[in-house]
Short mmCIF file of C-alpha atoms in Angstrom, two decimals:
data_model
loop_
_atom_site.label_atom_id
_atom_site.label_comp_id
_atom_site.label_asym_id
_atom_site.label_seq_id
_atom_site.Cartn_x
_atom_site.Cartn_y
_atom_site.Cartn_z
CA UNK A 23 -13.61 -8.52 24.43
CA UNK A 24 -15.62 -7.18 27.46
CA UNK A 25 -18.93 -4.95 26.28
CA UNK A 26 -19.93 -2.77 29.23
CA UNK A 27 -23.93 -3.86 30.64
CA UNK A 28 -24.16 -6.31 27.11
CA UNK A 29 -23.83 -10.50 27.21
CA UNK A 30 -20.34 -11.65 26.68
CA UNK A 31 -20.76 -14.86 24.94
CA UNK A 32 -19.81 -18.34 26.35
CA UNK A 33 -19.45 -17.24 29.63
CA UNK A 34 -21.40 -18.35 33.21
CA UNK A 35 -22.28 -14.57 33.92
CA UNK A 36 -23.66 -11.84 31.34
CA UNK A 37 -23.15 -8.35 32.59
CA UNK A 38 -23.91 -6.27 30.27
CA UNK A 39 -7.47 -5.61 13.13
CA UNK A 40 -5.27 -7.46 11.89
CA UNK A 41 -2.17 -7.51 11.48
CA UNK A 42 1.24 -8.90 9.52
CA UNK A 43 4.49 -7.29 7.90
CA UNK A 44 6.62 -8.58 4.88
CA UNK A 45 8.59 -11.84 5.45
CA UNK A 46 6.94 -12.08 8.82
CA UNK A 47 5.56 -15.44 9.02
CA UNK A 48 1.39 -14.94 8.35
CA UNK A 49 -0.86 -16.02 11.84
CA UNK A 50 -3.86 -18.44 10.69
CA UNK A 51 -7.09 -16.68 9.98
CA UNK A 52 -9.10 -16.52 13.08
CA UNK A 53 -12.28 -17.91 11.85
CA UNK A 54 -15.36 -15.77 13.79
CA UNK A 55 -16.75 -17.25 17.49
CA UNK A 56 -19.80 -19.65 16.51
CA UNK A 57 -23.38 -17.93 16.38
CA UNK A 58 -25.67 -18.67 19.67
CA UNK A 59 -28.56 -20.89 18.36
CA UNK A 60 -31.95 -19.00 18.58
CA UNK A 61 -35.30 -18.21 16.69
CA UNK A 62 -35.50 -16.47 13.67
CA UNK A 63 -38.84 -16.26 14.07
CA UNK A 64 -39.87 -15.62 17.85
CA UNK A 65 -42.51 -13.92 20.35
CA UNK A 66 -43.17 -12.13 23.93
CA UNK A 67 -42.66 -15.80 26.17
CA UNK A 68 -43.37 -14.62 29.66
CA UNK A 69 -43.09 -11.00 31.68
CA UNK A 70 -42.64 -10.49 35.11
CA UNK A 71 -44.24 -8.02 37.52
CA UNK A 72 -42.92 -5.05 38.64
CA UNK A 73 -42.26 -5.17 42.57
CA UNK A 74 -44.60 -2.68 44.40
CA UNK A 75 -43.54 -0.42 46.69
CA UNK A 76 -42.31 2.98 47.40
CA UNK A 77 -40.57 4.87 44.95
CA UNK A 78 -38.73 7.31 46.38
CA UNK A 79 -37.21 10.54 44.81
CA UNK A 80 -33.38 10.31 46.59
CA UNK A 81 -33.58 6.10 44.50
CA UNK A 82 -32.34 6.99 40.88
CA UNK A 83 -33.05 2.91 39.52
CA UNK A 84 -34.70 1.12 41.72
CA UNK A 85 -34.63 -1.77 38.86
CA UNK A 86 -30.71 -1.54 38.13
CA UNK A 87 -29.01 -4.35 37.94
CA UNK A 88 -30.10 -7.34 35.19
CA UNK A 89 -27.52 -10.47 34.88
CA UNK A 90 -28.02 -13.71 32.81
CA UNK A 91 -27.04 -17.05 33.32
CA UNK A 92 -27.66 -20.20 30.90
CA UNK A 93 -30.76 -21.43 32.77
CA UNK A 94 -31.66 -17.42 35.04
CA UNK A 95 -32.33 -14.42 34.81
CA UNK A 96 -30.54 -12.75 38.08
CA UNK A 97 -33.04 -8.43 39.06
CA UNK A 98 -32.42 -6.50 41.54
CA UNK A 99 -35.95 -4.79 42.40
CA UNK A 100 -36.10 -1.85 45.22
CA UNK A 101 -35.65 -4.37 47.94
CA UNK A 102 -35.06 -7.68 46.82
CA UNK A 103 -32.66 -9.93 44.80
CA UNK A 104 -34.71 -12.03 42.03
CA UNK A 105 -33.91 -15.18 39.83
CA UNK A 106 -35.84 -15.88 37.59
CA UNK A 107 -36.77 -18.80 34.80
CA UNK A 108 -34.80 -18.32 31.97
CA UNK A 109 -37.99 -21.10 30.41
CA UNK A 110 -41.06 -19.44 32.16
CA UNK A 111 -40.36 -16.31 34.22
CA UNK A 112 -41.16 -18.18 37.46
CA UNK A 113 -39.14 -17.06 40.46
CA UNK A 114 -36.35 -19.83 41.58
CA UNK A 115 -35.13 -17.84 44.36
CA UNK A 116 -35.94 -14.68 46.15
CA UNK A 117 -33.36 -12.96 48.77
CA UNK A 118 -35.70 -10.11 50.89
CA UNK A 119 -33.16 -6.83 51.97
CA UNK A 120 -34.29 -5.48 55.16
CA UNK A 121 -34.37 -1.91 53.47
CA UNK A 122 -34.11 -0.76 49.69
CA UNK A 123 -30.64 -1.19 47.58
CA UNK A 124 -28.68 1.60 46.81
CA UNK A 125 -25.66 1.91 45.59
CA UNK A 126 -23.71 1.03 42.32
CA UNK A 127 -24.87 -2.48 41.55
CA UNK A 128 -21.64 -4.28 40.67
CA UNK A 129 -22.15 -8.24 38.52
CA UNK A 130 -22.63 -11.30 40.28
CA UNK A 131 -18.84 -13.21 40.16
CA UNK A 132 -18.79 -17.27 40.71
CA UNK A 133 -22.36 -17.09 42.07
CA UNK A 134 -22.31 -14.21 44.78
CA UNK A 135 -23.54 -10.85 44.19
CA UNK A 136 -22.52 -7.47 46.48
CA UNK A 137 -25.57 -5.26 46.74
CA UNK A 138 -25.43 -1.92 49.56
CA UNK A 139 -28.93 -1.27 51.03
CA UNK A 140 -30.24 1.05 54.07
CA UNK A 141 -30.53 2.12 57.42
CA UNK A 142 -33.59 1.71 57.02
CA UNK A 143 -34.70 4.81 54.90
CA UNK A 144 -31.50 6.68 56.14
CA UNK A 145 -28.36 6.21 55.11
CA UNK A 146 -26.86 3.19 52.38
CA UNK A 147 -24.80 1.94 54.95
CA UNK A 148 -25.05 -1.59 54.91
CA UNK A 149 -23.32 -3.81 52.64
CA UNK A 150 -23.85 -7.75 52.19
CA UNK A 151 -23.25 -10.61 49.85
CA UNK A 152 -25.53 -13.06 48.06
CA UNK A 153 -24.95 -16.04 47.08
CA UNK A 154 -27.79 -16.56 44.29
CA UNK A 155 -27.72 -20.70 43.96
CA UNK A 156 -28.37 -20.75 47.71
CA UNK A 157 -30.73 -18.03 47.77
CA UNK A 158 -29.00 -16.25 50.95
CA UNK A 159 -26.73 -14.01 52.67
CA UNK A 160 -23.60 -14.80 53.49
CA UNK A 161 -22.21 -11.80 55.43
CA UNK A 162 -23.65 -8.35 56.48
CA UNK A 163 -21.04 -5.51 57.18
CA UNK A 164 -21.32 -1.61 58.04
CA UNK A 165 -20.35 1.17 55.73
CA UNK A 166 -20.11 4.80 57.16
CA UNK A 167 -23.40 6.60 57.30
CA UNK A 168 -21.95 9.74 56.75
CA UNK A 169 -19.39 12.31 55.38
CA UNK A 170 -17.18 14.44 57.32
CA UNK A 171 -19.19 17.50 57.18
CA UNK A 172 -22.33 15.55 58.90
CA UNK A 173 -24.43 14.96 55.25
CA UNK A 174 -25.54 11.43 55.36
CA UNK A 175 -24.05 9.13 52.56
CA UNK A 176 -27.23 8.26 50.22
CA UNK A 177 -25.14 6.52 47.13
CA UNK A 178 -22.18 3.60 47.52
CA UNK A 179 -19.65 3.90 44.54
CA UNK A 180 -18.27 0.45 44.10
CA UNK A 181 -17.45 -2.28 41.84
CA UNK A 182 -16.12 -6.11 42.20
CA UNK A 183 -12.71 -7.42 40.27
CA UNK A 184 -13.35 -10.94 41.25
CA UNK A 185 -12.51 -11.52 45.48
CA UNK A 186 -12.39 -7.92 46.25
CA UNK A 187 -14.96 -5.42 46.32
CA UNK A 188 -13.54 -1.37 45.93
CA UNK A 189 -15.66 1.06 47.48
CA UNK A 190 -15.33 4.79 46.59
CA UNK A 191 -14.58 6.81 50.00
CA UNK A 192 -14.28 10.31 51.27
CA UNK A 193 -10.02 10.11 50.46
CA UNK A 194 -9.25 7.39 48.50
CA UNK A 195 -10.25 3.72 47.57
CA UNK A 196 -11.17 0.95 49.69
CA UNK A 197 -11.01 -2.64 49.29
CA UNK A 198 -12.97 -5.42 50.95
CA UNK A 199 -12.46 -8.82 50.42
CA UNK A 200 -15.45 -11.46 48.87
CA UNK A 201 -15.02 -13.72 51.75
CA UNK A 202 -15.60 -12.11 54.82
CA UNK A 203 -16.15 -8.77 53.99
CA UNK A 204 -12.74 -8.06 55.74
CA UNK A 205 -11.21 -4.57 54.68
CA UNK A 206 -7.71 -5.72 52.68
CA UNK A 207 -6.55 -1.96 52.22
CA UNK A 208 -7.45 1.37 51.44
CA UNK A 209 -5.40 3.73 49.88
CA UNK A 210 -5.97 7.65 47.98
CA UNK A 211 -5.22 9.04 44.88
CA UNK A 212 -1.98 11.17 44.34
CA UNK A 213 -1.96 15.09 44.54
CA UNK A 214 -4.72 14.66 47.11
CA UNK A 215 -7.04 13.71 43.74
CA UNK A 216 -10.47 12.38 44.93
CA UNK A 217 -12.35 9.45 42.74
CA UNK A 218 -15.67 10.04 41.38
CA UNK A 219 -16.77 6.45 39.63
CA UNK A 220 -14.95 2.76 39.13
CA UNK A 221 -15.53 0.48 36.15
CA UNK A 222 -14.62 -3.05 35.62
CA UNK A 223 -13.76 -5.37 32.79
CA UNK A 224 -11.48 -8.49 32.63
CA UNK A 225 -10.34 -7.75 35.57
CA UNK A 226 -9.12 -4.14 34.91
CA UNK A 227 -9.97 -1.06 37.40
CA UNK A 228 -10.70 1.76 35.92
CA UNK A 229 -11.89 5.26 37.77
CA UNK A 230 -12.23 8.62 37.19
CA UNK A 231 -10.92 11.18 39.25
CA UNK A 232 -10.83 15.15 40.32
CA UNK A 233 -9.27 18.02 42.59
CA UNK A 234 -11.27 20.24 44.17
CA UNK A 235 -10.92 23.87 43.71
CA UNK A 236 -12.81 25.14 46.89
CA UNK A 237 -15.82 23.66 46.65
CA UNK A 238 -16.14 22.98 42.70
CA UNK A 239 -14.57 19.69 41.13
CA UNK A 240 -11.77 19.82 38.24
CA UNK A 241 -8.55 18.60 36.48
CA UNK A 242 -10.75 15.40 35.78
CA UNK A 243 -7.85 12.41 35.20
CA UNK A 244 -8.91 8.60 33.97
CA UNK A 245 -6.88 6.47 36.44
CA UNK A 246 -6.34 2.48 35.61
CA UNK A 247 -6.22 1.50 39.44
CA UNK A 248 -4.13 -2.30 40.54
CA UNK A 249 -7.36 -4.12 42.66
CA UNK A 250 -4.11 -5.64 44.73
CA UNK A 251 -3.24 -2.64 46.21
CA UNK A 252 -4.95 0.68 45.39
CA UNK A 253 -2.30 1.89 43.54
CA UNK A 254 -2.77 4.10 39.89
CA UNK A 255 -0.99 2.07 37.52
CA UNK A 256 -1.73 5.15 34.56
CA UNK A 257 -3.33 8.40 34.46
CA UNK A 258 -4.65 10.03 31.61
CA UNK A 259 -5.82 14.33 31.81
CA UNK A 260 -9.21 14.90 30.60
CA UNK A 261 -8.88 17.65 28.59
CA UNK A 262 -9.91 21.32 30.10
CA UNK A 263 -13.72 21.96 29.79
CA UNK A 264 -14.62 18.55 29.67
CA UNK A 265 -15.14 15.39 32.06
CA UNK A 266 -15.45 12.08 32.16
CA UNK A 267 -19.17 10.59 32.23
CA UNK A 268 -19.22 7.31 31.53
CA UNK A 269 -16.89 4.14 30.56
CA UNK A 270 -18.43 2.90 26.84
CA UNK A 271 -15.90 -0.19 27.44
CA UNK A 272 -12.99 -1.13 30.06
CA UNK A 273 -11.02 -3.26 27.42
CA UNK A 274 -10.44 -1.65 25.18
CA UNK A 275 -11.04 1.30 27.26
CA UNK A 276 -13.42 4.06 25.95
CA UNK A 277 -14.57 6.95 27.94
CA UNK A 278 -17.52 9.46 26.95
CA UNK A 279 -16.92 13.25 27.40
CA UNK A 280 -19.15 15.84 29.13
CA UNK A 281 -18.84 19.86 28.72
CA UNK A 282 -18.89 21.08 32.05
CA UNK A 283 -21.96 21.00 33.50
CA UNK A 284 -23.78 18.70 30.54
CA UNK A 285 -25.05 15.41 30.55
CA UNK A 286 -24.75 14.33 26.71
CA UNK A 287 -22.09 12.43 25.67
CA UNK A 288 -20.23 14.94 23.34
CA UNK A 289 -17.41 12.73 22.32
CA UNK A 290 -16.26 8.83 22.67
CA UNK A 291 -11.75 9.02 23.31
CA UNK A 292 -10.46 5.32 22.69
CA UNK A 293 -7.38 4.89 25.36
CA UNK A 294 -4.29 2.08 24.63
CA UNK A 295 -3.29 0.26 27.56
CA UNK A 296 -0.60 2.58 29.16
CA UNK A 297 -3.63 5.00 29.50
CA UNK A 298 -2.67 7.24 26.36
CA UNK A 299 -5.23 8.49 23.34
CA UNK A 300 -5.76 6.20 20.62
CA UNK A 301 -8.86 8.10 18.90
CA UNK A 302 -11.69 10.37 19.02
CA UNK A 303 -15.29 9.95 18.11
CA UNK A 304 -17.23 12.79 17.88
CA UNK A 305 -21.12 12.02 18.63
CA UNK A 306 -22.38 16.18 18.28
CA UNK A 307 -22.54 18.43 15.89
CA UNK A 308 -19.95 21.12 16.06
CA UNK A 309 -20.04 24.49 18.05
CA UNK A 310 -22.60 22.72 19.43
CA UNK A 311 -20.14 20.86 22.20
CA UNK A 312 -20.94 23.91 24.69
CA UNK A 313 -24.15 25.05 24.41
CA UNK A 314 -26.29 25.71 27.20
CA UNK A 315 -29.45 23.07 26.28
CA UNK A 316 -26.50 20.75 25.80
CA UNK A 317 -24.99 19.71 22.53
CA UNK A 318 -27.41 18.26 19.40
CA UNK A 319 -26.04 14.67 19.11
CA UNK A 320 -25.49 13.47 15.55
CA UNK A 321 -25.17 10.03 17.24
CA UNK A 322 -26.96 8.36 20.18
CA UNK A 323 -25.57 6.49 22.57
CA UNK A 324 -28.44 6.30 25.03
CA UNK A 325 -26.08 7.14 28.05
CA UNK A 326 -26.49 6.97 32.06
CA UNK A 327 -24.43 7.21 34.93
CA UNK A 328 -20.71 6.16 34.83
CA UNK A 329 -21.47 2.45 36.16
CA UNK A 330 -24.11 1.85 33.47
CA UNK A 331 -22.98 2.39 30.51
CA UNK A 332 -24.47 3.08 27.44
CA UNK A 333 -27.66 1.90 26.45
CA UNK A 334 -27.06 2.26 22.24
CA UNK A 335 -23.17 1.86 22.76
CA UNK A 336 -21.10 -1.49 22.04
CA UNK A 337 -17.69 -2.18 21.78
CA UNK A 338 -16.22 -5.26 20.59
CA UNK A 339 -12.95 -6.15 18.01
CA UNK A 340 -11.57 -2.81 18.12
CA UNK A 341 -14.85 -1.09 16.53
CA UNK A 342 -17.65 1.69 18.53
CA UNK A 343 -21.29 0.83 17.56
CA UNK A 344 -23.32 4.05 17.97
CA UNK A 345 -26.69 4.43 16.21
CA UNK A 346 -28.18 8.20 14.31
CA UNK A 347 -29.62 10.73 15.67
CA UNK A 348 -33.45 9.76 13.92
CA UNK A 349 -34.44 11.76 10.91
CA UNK A 350 -38.06 12.20 9.87
CA UNK A 351 -38.74 9.01 7.56
CA UNK A 352 -42.36 9.58 7.08
CA UNK A 353 -44.04 13.29 8.78
CA UNK A 354 -47.55 11.89 8.38
CA UNK A 355 -47.09 8.87 10.19
CA UNK A 356 -44.92 10.12 12.59
CA UNK A 357 -42.39 7.11 11.66
CA UNK A 358 -38.43 7.96 12.05
CA UNK A 359 -35.51 6.17 11.02
CA UNK A 360 -31.55 6.23 11.40
CA UNK A 361 -28.39 4.28 10.30
CA UNK A 362 -25.77 1.94 12.55
CA UNK A 363 -22.37 2.95 11.78
CA UNK A 364 -19.13 1.40 12.91
CA UNK A 365 -15.66 2.92 13.56
CA UNK A 366 -12.51 2.58 14.04
CA UNK A 367 -11.33 2.49 17.00
CA UNK A 368 -7.22 2.60 16.07
CA UNK A 369 -8.13 5.69 13.22
CA UNK A 370 -11.76 7.28 15.14
CA UNK A 371 -13.16 6.86 11.72
CA UNK A 372 -16.57 5.77 10.24
CA UNK A 373 -16.07 2.48 8.53
CA UNK A 374 -19.60 1.85 7.22
CA UNK A 375 -23.64 2.65 8.06
CA UNK A 376 -26.02 1.25 7.04
CA UNK A 377 -29.99 1.31 8.23
CA UNK A 378 -32.17 -1.67 9.14
CA UNK A 379 -34.11 -1.53 6.11
CA UNK A 380 -37.63 -0.70 5.74
CA UNK A 381 -37.71 3.10 7.21
CA UNK A 382 -36.81 1.85 10.54
CA UNK A 383 -35.40 3.00 14.36
CA UNK A 384 -31.83 0.91 15.08
CA UNK A 385 -30.10 0.26 18.30
CA UNK A 386 -27.09 -1.83 18.50
CA UNK A 387 -27.67 -4.78 21.16
CA UNK A 388 -24.79 -6.84 21.48
CA UNK A 389 -22.93 -9.25 18.99
CA UNK A 390 -23.40 -12.71 18.02
CA UNK A 391 -21.26 -14.79 15.49
CA UNK A 392 -19.13 -12.14 14.78
CA UNK A 393 -20.96 -9.58 13.78
CA UNK A 394 -23.13 -6.44 15.63
CA UNK A 395 -27.36 -7.39 15.99
CA UNK A 396 -29.10 -4.15 15.86
CA UNK A 397 -32.41 -4.47 17.31
CA UNK A 398 -35.11 -2.10 15.08
CA UNK A 399 -38.00 -1.08 16.70
CA UNK A 400 -41.38 -2.17 15.97
CA UNK A 401 -43.55 0.56 13.98
CA UNK A 402 -47.63 0.52 14.65
CA UNK A 403 -48.13 -2.25 11.52
CA UNK A 404 -44.71 -4.44 12.19
CA UNK A 405 -43.06 -5.78 14.76
CA UNK A 406 -39.42 -5.38 15.91
CA UNK A 407 -36.38 -7.37 14.50
CA UNK A 408 -33.09 -7.91 15.36
CA UNK A 409 -30.60 -7.53 12.46
CA UNK A 410 -27.40 -8.77 11.84
CA UNK A 411 -24.80 -6.55 10.52
CA UNK A 412 -21.49 -8.11 8.65
CA UNK A 413 -19.02 -6.11 11.21
CA UNK A 414 -16.38 -5.79 8.09
CA UNK A 415 -19.37 -4.37 5.82
CA UNK A 416 -22.24 -3.26 6.81
CA UNK A 417 -23.90 -5.59 4.96
CA UNK A 418 -27.63 -6.59 6.85
CA UNK A 419 -29.62 -9.85 6.66
CA UNK A 420 -32.74 -10.84 9.69
CA UNK A 421 -32.09 -12.24 12.35
CA UNK A 422 -35.15 -12.34 14.24
CA UNK A 423 -38.79 -11.57 13.56
CA UNK A 424 -41.17 -10.48 15.99
CA UNK A 425 -44.81 -11.06 15.00
CA UNK A 426 -46.62 -8.50 13.32
CA UNK A 427 -50.45 -9.30 15.43
CA UNK A 428 -48.51 -8.37 18.76
CA UNK A 429 -46.41 -5.31 17.11
CA UNK A 430 -49.08 -2.77 19.30
CA UNK A 431 -47.90 -4.23 22.94
CA UNK A 432 -44.38 -4.72 21.62
CA UNK A 433 -44.05 -1.08 20.96
CA UNK A 434 -45.63 -0.34 24.44
CA UNK A 435 -43.45 -2.40 26.09
CA UNK A 436 -40.71 -1.70 24.96
CA UNK A 437 -41.59 2.62 24.95
CA UNK A 438 -42.62 2.41 28.80
CA UNK A 439 -40.57 5.11 29.79
CA UNK A 440 -38.60 7.96 27.36
CA UNK A 441 -35.73 7.02 26.55
CA UNK A 442 -37.05 3.50 25.90
CA UNK A 443 -35.75 0.47 27.93
CA UNK A 444 -33.12 -1.30 27.87
CA UNK A 445 -32.62 -4.37 25.85
CA UNK A 446 -30.29 -7.22 26.20
CA UNK A 447 -29.56 -10.24 23.74
CA UNK A 448 -28.19 -13.32 25.64
CA UNK A 449 -27.01 -17.05 23.97
CA UNK A 450 -29.64 -16.13 20.98
CA UNK A 451 -32.63 -15.05 23.60
CA UNK A 452 -34.00 -11.68 23.55
CA UNK A 453 -34.68 -9.29 26.53
CA UNK A 454 -36.62 -6.03 27.06
CA UNK A 455 -35.39 -4.97 30.79
CA UNK A 456 -37.40 -2.11 32.81
CA UNK A 457 -33.56 -0.43 34.91
CA UNK A 458 -35.67 2.09 36.70
CA UNK A 459 -38.76 2.39 38.09
CA UNK A 460 -41.41 5.54 38.75
CA UNK A 461 -43.84 3.66 40.26
CA UNK A 462 -46.26 2.96 37.38
CA UNK A 463 -44.45 0.53 35.36
CA UNK A 464 -46.76 -3.08 34.95
CA UNK A 465 -42.90 -5.43 34.43
CA UNK A 466 -39.68 -5.34 34.79
CA UNK A 467 -38.64 -8.25 32.42
CA UNK A 468 -40.09 -9.06 28.78
CA UNK A 469 -38.57 -11.98 27.58
CA UNK A 470 -38.66 -13.63 23.79
CA UNK A 471 -38.27 -17.41 23.07
#
């Protein structure tokens, strides 16, 4: 199972049921994967300082994009790609670009990464492939700098599917070969539809698409695209009044929907391998989905753009893990607490919900050893901790404890911005990462031992 934007256990790069029948031979029970080696007591190991540079209003996420290998952390930072040592945070490689990185940041594959950057301070019209190990650019190609109406292209929507880079164009999709940047195919979507976003997982390419009614986008769909030729394999029609906002997962497909022009997800829909709806998970209070101010979320997945996924949602083993909206634990102290809930994607129903203990706020981070790991925020007096939730029952146990003596520093780091920064667990190591810069940040990565 691929969990978008989160570490994939056992892989070189990280991005981030049971059955049986009467009379049929039973398949041998699968053992859960082993848990990665990790410290039960851990503290801050190193910090990577934030890049210095002018943060422009039109740039949504100057530092979006963080990936892990066995020995390194790879980070996109304003106008360069940096490779840090996981051990001590030293900069092993630095690949500068002529101008600011722009557009989506597809995760690396086979040791290379494709990034778009600006033509000076203007259009997002350059695409380059970087060999991360060598620390150098392999090729660079030009992209269209403007649309037919003359408006500049400020953001490139793209995805990497193994040996192809797929781009959203003004009238469809276009695929370039990773080896040399040359075009392999260009395809329009059936019925004159236009692509909006892309997502990739386990070799699958998903897109959201729409039709224009006058100057307004309408009639949304989720499509699976064949990366070999751009053909649509299946389409799922989004319910009227809703639009697809984000993919919580590609395999299995879990898409978050919002109402009209709102930006907060009000439900997740799980689709099967042929684009048929399996289940719905409501995360907004009933009757609030279409409120002018946005829905009142009872679960808070912290979703970003379609490519960024949801910082507080994990999908694994056909289960969606979401944190409930925090409630006040102590009004005098101003502390809050919540629970972690597990949804069966076959039914959309909650199978269990559990608190992290000590009246803390918790979000799911990843799975390890077959169980889901949650990050329980530090309090004013106590360090944060990683809590292991049993996948079947929600029973909790300690995975990792951070020192009480450093709780204020940990709290300041995690709450550098609102909402809090993104957290990652990769191969048993914990990271706090800044994925969007405002210019006031002191660091982009805090790594624990």
